[in-house]
Amino acid sequence: MKRSRDKAASELFTALYPRLAGWCRRLVDDDETAHEIASEAFTRLWARWSRVEEPRGFLYVTAANLVRDHWRKLERERRAMRRATTEAVVNSRTEQADPSVRLLVQSLPERLRTPILLHYYADMPIREVSALTGRKEGTVKADLHAARELLRVHLRRSLDHTL
């Protein structure tokens, strides 16, 4: 029993780790952090192995939560640096003018951010996003639409400020 469990875990790791780490890399823009997040997601999966029905979904949702925590930590560090330097005004203008989609996605409410991350960044179909988030497919579609509209407005506003 243990041998088959270990083999299944090893096969899952071989099949999913590179893609999960790559997905995390696109979100955090740092190889080391991406591998740390992917590894932590697998560690948390192993701890719950016998209770997890959908390992792939568990890994991506866990990684999305870890990415969100990473973004929050970075934002706290940025705020502390802004307070500690006299260049706060210049930095804030530069950040407001940066139309980075990753930063805009990060600013979305969690209800909208999670479906965006799973559908567009992890290439999961709406059906799977629905199952992982516990929301109806129609709700996921509506959330994706609302998130795209918010992103479009923010991106347009950011681009207007830079012209």
PDB file of C-alpha atoms in Angstrom, residues 17 40 150 152 155:
ATOM      1  CA  TYR A  17       5.904  19.979 -10.844  1.00  0.00           C
ATOM      2  CA  GLU A  40       5.426  24.014  -0.595  1.00  0.00           C
ATOM      3  CA  LEU A 150     -12.026  45.804 -14.126  1.00  0.00           C
ATOM      4  CA  ARG A 152      -9.622  46.774 -18.874  1.00  0.00           C
ATOM      5  CA  LEU A 155      -5.274  49.293 -17.775  1.00  0.00           C
TER       6      LEU A 155
END
